CSV table of C-alpha atoms in Angstrom, one decimal:
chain,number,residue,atom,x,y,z
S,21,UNK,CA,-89.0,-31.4,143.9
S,22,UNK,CA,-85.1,-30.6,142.6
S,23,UNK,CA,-84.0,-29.6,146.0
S,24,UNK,CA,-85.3,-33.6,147.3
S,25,UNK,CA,-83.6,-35.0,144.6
S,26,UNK,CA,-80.5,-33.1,144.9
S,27,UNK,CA,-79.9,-33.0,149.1
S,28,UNK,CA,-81.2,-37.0,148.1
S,29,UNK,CA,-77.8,-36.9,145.3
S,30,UNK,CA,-75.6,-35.6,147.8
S,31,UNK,CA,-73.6,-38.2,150.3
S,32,UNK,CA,-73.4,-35.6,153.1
S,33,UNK,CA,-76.9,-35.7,153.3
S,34,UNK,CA,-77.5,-39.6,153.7
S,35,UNK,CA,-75.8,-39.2,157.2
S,36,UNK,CA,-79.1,-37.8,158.8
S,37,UNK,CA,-82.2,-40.1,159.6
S,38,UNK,CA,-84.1,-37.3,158.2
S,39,UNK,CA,-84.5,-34.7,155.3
S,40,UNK,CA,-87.0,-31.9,154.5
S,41,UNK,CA,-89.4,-31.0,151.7
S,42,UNK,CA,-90.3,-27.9,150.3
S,43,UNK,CA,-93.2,-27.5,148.8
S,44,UNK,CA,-92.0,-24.4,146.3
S,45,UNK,CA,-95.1,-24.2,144.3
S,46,UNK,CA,-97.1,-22.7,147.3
S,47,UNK,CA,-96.5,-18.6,147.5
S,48,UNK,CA,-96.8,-16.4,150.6
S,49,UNK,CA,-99.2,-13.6,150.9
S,50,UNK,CA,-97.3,-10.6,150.9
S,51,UNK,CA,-98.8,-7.6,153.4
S,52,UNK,CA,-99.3,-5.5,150.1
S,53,UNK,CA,-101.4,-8.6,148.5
S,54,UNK,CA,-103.3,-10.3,151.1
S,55,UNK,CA,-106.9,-10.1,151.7
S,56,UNK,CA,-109.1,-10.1,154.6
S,57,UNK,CA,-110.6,-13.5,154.0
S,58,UNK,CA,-107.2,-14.7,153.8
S,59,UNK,CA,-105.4,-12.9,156.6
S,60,UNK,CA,-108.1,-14.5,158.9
S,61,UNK,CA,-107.9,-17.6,157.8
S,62,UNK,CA,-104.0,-18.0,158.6
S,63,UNK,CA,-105.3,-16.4,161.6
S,64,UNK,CA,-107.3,-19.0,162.7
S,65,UNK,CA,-104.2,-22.0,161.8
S,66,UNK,CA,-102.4,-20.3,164.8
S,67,UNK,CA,-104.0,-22.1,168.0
S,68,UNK,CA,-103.2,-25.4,166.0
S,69,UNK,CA,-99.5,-24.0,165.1
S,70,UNK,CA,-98.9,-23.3,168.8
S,71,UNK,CA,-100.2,-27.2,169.8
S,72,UNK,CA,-97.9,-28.3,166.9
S,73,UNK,CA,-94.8,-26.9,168.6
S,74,UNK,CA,-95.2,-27.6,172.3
S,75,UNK,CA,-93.0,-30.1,173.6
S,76,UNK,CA,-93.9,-32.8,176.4
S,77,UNK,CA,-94.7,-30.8,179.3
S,78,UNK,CA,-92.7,-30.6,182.3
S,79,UNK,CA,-93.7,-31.0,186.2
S,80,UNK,CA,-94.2,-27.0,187.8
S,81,UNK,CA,-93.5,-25.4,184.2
S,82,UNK,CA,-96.0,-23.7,182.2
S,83,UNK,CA,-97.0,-24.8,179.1
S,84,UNK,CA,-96.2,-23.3,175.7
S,85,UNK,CA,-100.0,-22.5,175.6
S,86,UNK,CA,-100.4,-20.9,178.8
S,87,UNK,CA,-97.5,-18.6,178.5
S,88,UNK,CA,-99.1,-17.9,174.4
S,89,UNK,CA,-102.3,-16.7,176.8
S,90,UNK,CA,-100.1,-14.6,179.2
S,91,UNK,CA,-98.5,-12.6,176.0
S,92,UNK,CA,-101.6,-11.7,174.3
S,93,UNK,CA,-104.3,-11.8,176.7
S,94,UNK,CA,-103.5,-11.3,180.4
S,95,UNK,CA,-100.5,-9.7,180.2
S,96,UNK,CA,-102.1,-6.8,178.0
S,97,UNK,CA,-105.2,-7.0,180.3
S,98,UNK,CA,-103.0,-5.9,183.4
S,99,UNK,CA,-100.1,-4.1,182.6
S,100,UNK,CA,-101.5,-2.1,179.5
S,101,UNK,CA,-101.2,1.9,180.1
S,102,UNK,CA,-105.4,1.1,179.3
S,103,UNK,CA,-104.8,-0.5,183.0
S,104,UNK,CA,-103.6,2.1,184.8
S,105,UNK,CA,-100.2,0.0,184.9
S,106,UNK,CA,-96.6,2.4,185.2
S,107,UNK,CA,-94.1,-0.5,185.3
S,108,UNK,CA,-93.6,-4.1,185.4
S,109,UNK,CA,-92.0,-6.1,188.0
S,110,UNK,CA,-89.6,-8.8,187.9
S,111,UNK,CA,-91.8,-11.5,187.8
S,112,UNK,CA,-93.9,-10.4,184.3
S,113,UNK,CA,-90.4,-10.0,182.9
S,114,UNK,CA,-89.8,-13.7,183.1
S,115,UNK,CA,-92.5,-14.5,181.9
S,116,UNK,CA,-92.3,-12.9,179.0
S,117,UNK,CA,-89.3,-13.7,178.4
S,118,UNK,CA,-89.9,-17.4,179.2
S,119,UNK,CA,-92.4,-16.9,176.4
S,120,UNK,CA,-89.8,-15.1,174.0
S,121,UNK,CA,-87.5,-18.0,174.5
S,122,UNK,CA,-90.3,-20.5,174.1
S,123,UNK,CA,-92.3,-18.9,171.1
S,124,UNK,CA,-88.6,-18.8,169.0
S,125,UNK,CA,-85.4,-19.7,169.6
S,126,UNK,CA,-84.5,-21.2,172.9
S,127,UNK,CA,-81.7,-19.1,174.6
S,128,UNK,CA,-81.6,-20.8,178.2
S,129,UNK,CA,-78.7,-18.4,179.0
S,130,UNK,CA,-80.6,-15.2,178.5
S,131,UNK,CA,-83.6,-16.3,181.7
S,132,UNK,CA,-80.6,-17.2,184.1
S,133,UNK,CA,-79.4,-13.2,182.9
S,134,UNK,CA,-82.7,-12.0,183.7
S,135,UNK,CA,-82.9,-13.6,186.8
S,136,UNK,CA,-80.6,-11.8,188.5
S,137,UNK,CA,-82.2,-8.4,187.9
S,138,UNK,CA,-83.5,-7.2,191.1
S,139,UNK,CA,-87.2,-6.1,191.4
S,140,UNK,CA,-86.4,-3.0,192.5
S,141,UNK,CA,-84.4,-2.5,189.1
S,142,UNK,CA,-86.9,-3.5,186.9
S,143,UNK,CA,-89.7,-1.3,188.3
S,144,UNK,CA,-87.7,1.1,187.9
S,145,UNK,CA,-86.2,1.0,184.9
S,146,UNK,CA,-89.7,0.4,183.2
S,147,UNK,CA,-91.5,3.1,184.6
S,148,UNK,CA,-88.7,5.6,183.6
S,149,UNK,CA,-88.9,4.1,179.9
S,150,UNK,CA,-92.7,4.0,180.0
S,151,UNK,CA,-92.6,7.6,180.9
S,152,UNK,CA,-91.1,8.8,178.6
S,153,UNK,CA,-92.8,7.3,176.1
S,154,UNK,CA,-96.1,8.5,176.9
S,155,UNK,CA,-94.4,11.7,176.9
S,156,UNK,CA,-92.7,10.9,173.0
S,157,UNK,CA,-94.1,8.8,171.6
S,158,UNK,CA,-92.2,8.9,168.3
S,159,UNK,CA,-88.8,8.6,170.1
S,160,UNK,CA,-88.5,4.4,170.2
S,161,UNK,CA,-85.3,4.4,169.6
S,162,UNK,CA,-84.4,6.2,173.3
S,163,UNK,CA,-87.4,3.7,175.1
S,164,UNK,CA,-85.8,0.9,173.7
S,165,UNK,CA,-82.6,2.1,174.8
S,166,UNK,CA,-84.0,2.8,178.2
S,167,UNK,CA,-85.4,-0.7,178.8
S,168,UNK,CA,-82.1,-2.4,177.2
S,169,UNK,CA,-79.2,-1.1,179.2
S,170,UNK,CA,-79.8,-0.9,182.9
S,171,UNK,CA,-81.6,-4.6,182.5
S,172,UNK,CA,-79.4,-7.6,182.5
S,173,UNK,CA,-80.1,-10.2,179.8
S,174,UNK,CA,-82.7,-8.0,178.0
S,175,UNK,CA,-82.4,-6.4,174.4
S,176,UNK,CA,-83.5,-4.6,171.8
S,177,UNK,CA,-86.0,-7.4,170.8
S,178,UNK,CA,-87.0,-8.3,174.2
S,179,UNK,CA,-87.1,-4.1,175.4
S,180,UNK,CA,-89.8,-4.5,172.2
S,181,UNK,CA,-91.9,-6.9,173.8
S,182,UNK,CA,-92.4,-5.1,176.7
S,183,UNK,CA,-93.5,-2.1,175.0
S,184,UNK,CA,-95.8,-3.9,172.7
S,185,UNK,CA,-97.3,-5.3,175.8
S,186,UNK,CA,-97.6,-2.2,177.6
S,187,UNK,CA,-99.0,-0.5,174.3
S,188,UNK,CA,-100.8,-3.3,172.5
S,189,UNK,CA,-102.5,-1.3,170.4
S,190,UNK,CA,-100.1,0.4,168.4
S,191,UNK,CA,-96.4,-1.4,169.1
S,192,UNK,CA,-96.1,-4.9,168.1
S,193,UNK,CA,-93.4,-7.0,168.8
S,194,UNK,CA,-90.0,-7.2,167.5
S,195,UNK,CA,-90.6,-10.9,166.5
S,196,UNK,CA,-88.0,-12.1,163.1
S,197,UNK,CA,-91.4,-13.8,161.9
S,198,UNK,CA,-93.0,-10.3,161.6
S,199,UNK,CA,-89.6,-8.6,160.1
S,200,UNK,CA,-89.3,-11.4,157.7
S,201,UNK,CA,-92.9,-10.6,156.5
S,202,UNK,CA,-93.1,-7.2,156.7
S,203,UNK,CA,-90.1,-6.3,155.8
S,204,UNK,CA,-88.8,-8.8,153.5
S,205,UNK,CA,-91.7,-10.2,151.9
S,206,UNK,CA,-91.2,-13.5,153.6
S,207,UNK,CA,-87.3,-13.8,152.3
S,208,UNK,CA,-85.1,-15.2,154.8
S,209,UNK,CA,-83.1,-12.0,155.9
S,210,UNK,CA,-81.4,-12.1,159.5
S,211,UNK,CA,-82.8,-8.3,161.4
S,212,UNK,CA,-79.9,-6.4,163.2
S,213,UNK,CA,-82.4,-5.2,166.0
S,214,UNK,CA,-82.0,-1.7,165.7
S,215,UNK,CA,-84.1,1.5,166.5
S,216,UNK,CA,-84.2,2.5,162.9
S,217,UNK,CA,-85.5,-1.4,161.4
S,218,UNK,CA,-87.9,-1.1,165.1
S,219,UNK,CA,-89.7,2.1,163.1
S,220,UNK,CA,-90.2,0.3,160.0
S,221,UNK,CA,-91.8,-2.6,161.4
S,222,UNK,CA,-94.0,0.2,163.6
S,223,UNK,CA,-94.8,2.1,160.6
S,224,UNK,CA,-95.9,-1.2,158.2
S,225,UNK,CA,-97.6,-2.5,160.5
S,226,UNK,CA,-99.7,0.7,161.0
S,227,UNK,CA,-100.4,0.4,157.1
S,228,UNK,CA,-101.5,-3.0,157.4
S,229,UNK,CA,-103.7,-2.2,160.4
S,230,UNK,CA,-105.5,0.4,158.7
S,231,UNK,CA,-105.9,-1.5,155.4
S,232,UNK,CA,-107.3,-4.6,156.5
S,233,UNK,CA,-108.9,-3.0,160.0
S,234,UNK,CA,-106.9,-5.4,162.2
S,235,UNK,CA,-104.6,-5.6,165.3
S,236,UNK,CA,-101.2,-5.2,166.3
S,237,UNK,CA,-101.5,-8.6,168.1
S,238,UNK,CA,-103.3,-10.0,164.8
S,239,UNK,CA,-100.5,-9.3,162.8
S,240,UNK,CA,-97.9,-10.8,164.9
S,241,UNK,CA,-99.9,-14.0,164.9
S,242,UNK,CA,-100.4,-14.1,161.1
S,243,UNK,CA,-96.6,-13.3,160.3
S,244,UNK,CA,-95.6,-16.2,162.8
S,245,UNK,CA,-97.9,-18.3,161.1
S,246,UNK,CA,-96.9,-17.4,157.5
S,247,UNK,CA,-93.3,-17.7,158.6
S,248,UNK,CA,-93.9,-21.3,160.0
S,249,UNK,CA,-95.6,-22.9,156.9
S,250,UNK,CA,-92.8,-22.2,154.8
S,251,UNK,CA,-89.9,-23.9,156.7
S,252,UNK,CA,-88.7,-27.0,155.6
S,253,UNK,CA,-90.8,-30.0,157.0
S,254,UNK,CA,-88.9,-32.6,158.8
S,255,UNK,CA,-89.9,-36.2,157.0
S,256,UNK,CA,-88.4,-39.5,158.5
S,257,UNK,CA,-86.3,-41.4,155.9
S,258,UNK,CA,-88.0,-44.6,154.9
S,259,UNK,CA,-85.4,-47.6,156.7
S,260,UNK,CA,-84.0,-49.6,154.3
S,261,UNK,CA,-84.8,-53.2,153.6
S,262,UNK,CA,-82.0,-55.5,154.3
S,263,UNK,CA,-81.4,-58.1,151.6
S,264,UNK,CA,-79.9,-60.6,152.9
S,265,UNK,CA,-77.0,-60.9,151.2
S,266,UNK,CA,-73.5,-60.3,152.4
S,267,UNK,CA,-71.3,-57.2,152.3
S,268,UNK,CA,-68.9,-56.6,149.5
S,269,UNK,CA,-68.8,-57.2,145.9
S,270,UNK,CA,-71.4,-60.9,145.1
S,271,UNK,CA,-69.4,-63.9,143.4
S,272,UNK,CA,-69.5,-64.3,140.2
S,273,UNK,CA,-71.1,-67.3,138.2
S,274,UNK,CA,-68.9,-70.4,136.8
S,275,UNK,CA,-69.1,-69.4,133.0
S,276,UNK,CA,-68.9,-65.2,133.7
S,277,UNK,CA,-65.3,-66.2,135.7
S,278,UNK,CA,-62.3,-65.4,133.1
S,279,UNK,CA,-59.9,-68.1,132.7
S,280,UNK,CA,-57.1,-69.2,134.5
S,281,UNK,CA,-53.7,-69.1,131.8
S,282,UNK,CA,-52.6,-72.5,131.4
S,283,UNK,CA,-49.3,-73.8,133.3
S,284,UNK,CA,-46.1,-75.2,132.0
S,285,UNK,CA,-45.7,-78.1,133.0
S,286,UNK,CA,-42.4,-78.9,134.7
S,287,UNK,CA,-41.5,-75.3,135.5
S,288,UNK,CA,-40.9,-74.4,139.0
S,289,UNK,CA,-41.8,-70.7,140.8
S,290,UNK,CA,-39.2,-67.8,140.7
S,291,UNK,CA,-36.8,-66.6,137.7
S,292,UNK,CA,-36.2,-68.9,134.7
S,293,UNK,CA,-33.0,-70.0,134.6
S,294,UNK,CA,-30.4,-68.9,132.1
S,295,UNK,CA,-30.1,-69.9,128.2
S,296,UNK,CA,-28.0,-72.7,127.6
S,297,UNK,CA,-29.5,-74.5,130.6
S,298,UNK,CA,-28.4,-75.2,133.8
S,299,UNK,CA,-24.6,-75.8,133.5
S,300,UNK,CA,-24.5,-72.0,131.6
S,301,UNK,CA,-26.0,-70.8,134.9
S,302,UNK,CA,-23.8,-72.3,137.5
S,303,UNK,CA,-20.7,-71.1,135.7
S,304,UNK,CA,-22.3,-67.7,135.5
S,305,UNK,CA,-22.6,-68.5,139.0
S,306,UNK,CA,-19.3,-69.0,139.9
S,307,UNK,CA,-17.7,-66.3,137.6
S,308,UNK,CA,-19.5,-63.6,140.3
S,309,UNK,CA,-18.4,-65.3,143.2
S,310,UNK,CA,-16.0,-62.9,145.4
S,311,UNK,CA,-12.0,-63.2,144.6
S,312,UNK,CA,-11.4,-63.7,148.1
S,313,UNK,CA,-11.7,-67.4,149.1
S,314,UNK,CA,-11.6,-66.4,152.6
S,315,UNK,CA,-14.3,-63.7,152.2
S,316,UNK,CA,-18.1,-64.7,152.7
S,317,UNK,CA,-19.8,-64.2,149.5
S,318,UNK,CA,-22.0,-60.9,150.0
S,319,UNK,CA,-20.0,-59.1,152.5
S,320,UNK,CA,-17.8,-56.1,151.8
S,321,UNK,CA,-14.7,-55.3,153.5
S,322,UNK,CA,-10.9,-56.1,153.4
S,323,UNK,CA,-10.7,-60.1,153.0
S,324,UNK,CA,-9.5,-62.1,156.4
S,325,UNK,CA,-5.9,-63.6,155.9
S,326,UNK,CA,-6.0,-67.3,155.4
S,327,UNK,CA,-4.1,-69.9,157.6
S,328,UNK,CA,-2.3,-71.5,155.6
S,329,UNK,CA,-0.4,-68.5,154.2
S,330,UNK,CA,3.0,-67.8,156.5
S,331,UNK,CA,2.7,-64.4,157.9
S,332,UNK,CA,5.7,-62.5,157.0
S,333,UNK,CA,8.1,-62.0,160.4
S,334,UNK,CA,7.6,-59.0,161.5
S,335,UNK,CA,11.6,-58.7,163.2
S,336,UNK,CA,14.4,-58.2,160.3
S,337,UNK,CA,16.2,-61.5,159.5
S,338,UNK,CA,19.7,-62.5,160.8
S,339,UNK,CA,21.4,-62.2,157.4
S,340,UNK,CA,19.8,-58.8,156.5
S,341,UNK,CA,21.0,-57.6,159.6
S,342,UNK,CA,25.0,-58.8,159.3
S,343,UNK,CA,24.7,-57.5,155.8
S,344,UNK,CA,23.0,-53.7,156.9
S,345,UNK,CA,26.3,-53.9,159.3
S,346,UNK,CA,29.1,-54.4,156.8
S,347,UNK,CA,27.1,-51.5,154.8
S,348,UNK,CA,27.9,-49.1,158.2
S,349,UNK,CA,31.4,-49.8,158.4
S,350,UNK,CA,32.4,-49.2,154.7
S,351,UNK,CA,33.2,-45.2,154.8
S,352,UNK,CA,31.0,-43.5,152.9
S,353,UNK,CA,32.0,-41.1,150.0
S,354,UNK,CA,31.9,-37.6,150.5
S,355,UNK,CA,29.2,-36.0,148.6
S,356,UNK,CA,31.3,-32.9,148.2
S,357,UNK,CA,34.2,-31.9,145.7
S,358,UNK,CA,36.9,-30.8,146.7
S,359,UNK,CA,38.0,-27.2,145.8
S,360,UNK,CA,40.8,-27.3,142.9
C-alpha cells in the first residue's frame, strides 16, 4: 500500500498509463517451509499461468503451450537416456530454445545464433557431452562446458536445459525462477550461470525431491509459478475526467479582486517633473545642454567649426613677412666673447 502511494507521489511516475501493485502482505513458501498440499496446489495454477502469458498467436508459429508440451513431455519422452537417445539434432535445439526464449525473457538474437549451428555440430557436440556425463556424473561443470563452447548462441543456462531434458529425472533446469527460489528464498538476486551455483540448484533440488516425493520437472513448474505471483501486476490508470474548464489559473470573483490604487488626476505617464515646476526644469534643461552650439546634443567628439567664424589664413601675412625680412638683414650679435 506505501509503495502505490509513493510511485502515485512521484511525478516521474505519472508519465506511464500504468503502475503496479504489490500486494506485500502475501508471503512465499520457502522450499524449507512448504507443504505437500501446498506445493501441489501452486502446481496446479501453472496450466493457467502459461495461458496467462501467451501472446496472440502467430500464422506457422507454435504456440507458447505447445512448445510448454515439447519441454516437459515429448521432448523427455524421446530424447531421454530412458529412450535410448545419444544426442540431439539441430532441430530439438530450436525448439528448446524457442521455448527458453518464450518461457522468460525474449532474446530474438540468441535463435538467429543457434541457427547457424550445423546439424552435424550439434550431434556431435551433444553426444560427446552426454557421454561423458553418463560416465561422471558428478562433473557438471565440464558437460556444461562441453555443450556451451563448440555451439553458437548456446550457454550455460541453455547447455542446462538440454541436460535436464536428457536427464529429467535428476537435472532440472537452469531457470532464474528456480534459482530465485531455491536459492534465494524468493529474493530478487540476478544468478551468474556458473558450474558451481548449477550444483547448488542440483543438490536443493535433490532435498526438495526427496522431502516432499516430487519431480525435477515439478519443481521447475512450482518455482516459475511462485516467482510469477510475486511480480508487480500491471493495473491500467483510471483516465481522468475532464472538467470543462480552461487551462491555467480560473478568474477570480469581483469582490476577491484587490483594488486598483487611485490615480492623480492631471498627472501624465513617465518621470515627475522637477520641484519648482516647470520653468525650474527647463533651465536645468538648458544648463546640460553641450557648450558647443555647433555640436548635436548627445554626440561626442571634437565640435564642427561654425561658418560664421573666419578661418584663420593659413599663408603668413604681407606685413609679417616685410617685418621677418628687416629681422634677417640686421647682423646678428655674436654670442661669443671675445678673448681679453
Amino acid at each position: 500500500m506505501l509503495r502505490t502511494i509513493a510511485s502515485s507521489l512521484n511525478p516521474l511516475s505519472r508519465k506511464s498509463d500504468i503502475h503496479s501493485q504489490v500486494d506485500e502482505e502475501t508471503e512465499m513458501a520457502t522450499p524449507q517451509t512448504i507443504s505437500n498440499a501446498e506445493f501441489k496446489e501452486a502446481l496446479g495454477r501453472y496450466p493457467a499461468l502459461i495461458k496467462k502469458l501467451e501472446k496472440a498467436p502467430k500464422p506457422d508459429v507454435p504456440t507458447l503451450e505447445e512448445l510448454d508440451k515439447y519441454r516437459y513431455v515429448d521432448g523427455p519422452a524421446h530424447f531421454s537416456k530412458k529412450s535410448g537417445a545419444v544426442a540431439f539434432g539441430l532441430e530439438e535445439v530450436q525448439k528448446l530454445v524457442d521455448w527458453k526464449l518464450r518461457h522468460g525473457t525474449y532474446h530474438p538474437s540468441i535463435s538467429k545464433f543457434v541457427g547457424k549451428n550445423s546439424n552435424e555440430l550439434v550431434k556431435s557436440t551433444t553426444f560427446d557431452a552426454f557421454a561423458h556425463y553418463a560416465k561422471s556424473p558428478s562433473d557438471i561443470a565440464t558437460v556444461i562446458k562441453k555443450l556451451a563452447e563448440p555451439l553458437k548462441g548456446v550457454g550455460p543456462a541453455t547447455a542446462s536445459l538440454l541436460l535436464a531434458v536428457y536427464d529429467p529425472d535428476h537435472v532440472p533446469f537452469f531457470s532464474d525462477e528456480i534459482y530465485r527460489w531455491l536459492v534465494g528464498g524468493g529474493d530478487k538476486i540476478v544468478p551468474k550461470y556458473s558450474p558451481s551455483e548449477f550444483e547448488t540448484i542440483i543438490s536443493k533440488t535433490k532435498a526438495l525431491s526427496n522431502r516432499l516425493n516430487v519431480t525435477p520437472i515439478q519443481i521447475e513448474k512450482v518455482a516459475f509459478v511462485l516467482i510469477q505471483e510475486t511480480k508487480p501486476v500491471l493495473v491500467p490508470r483510471t483516465p481522468k475526467v475532464p472538467s470543462g474548464l480552461g487551462r491555467g489559473r480560473p478568474r477570480l470573483a469581483e469582490h476577491e479582486k484587490k483594488a486598483k490604487k487611485p490615480t492623480v488626476p492631471g498627472r501624465g505617464r513617465g518621470r515627475p517633473l522637477a520641484v519648482g515646476g516647470p520653468k525650474k526644469a527647463a533651465a536645468t534643461k538648458a544648463s546640460k545642454a553641450p557648450k558647443a552650439a555647433g555640436a548635436p546634443a548627445g554626440k561626442r567628439g571634437r565640435p564642427k567649426a561654425r561658418e560664421d567664424v573666419a578661418e584663420e589664413p593659413t599663408s603668413t601675412p604681407a606685413k609679417k613677412r616685410k617685418a621677418d625680412d628687416e629681422d634677417e638683414e640686421t647682423p646678428r650679435r655674436s654670442a661669443k666673447k671675445g678673448k681679453a
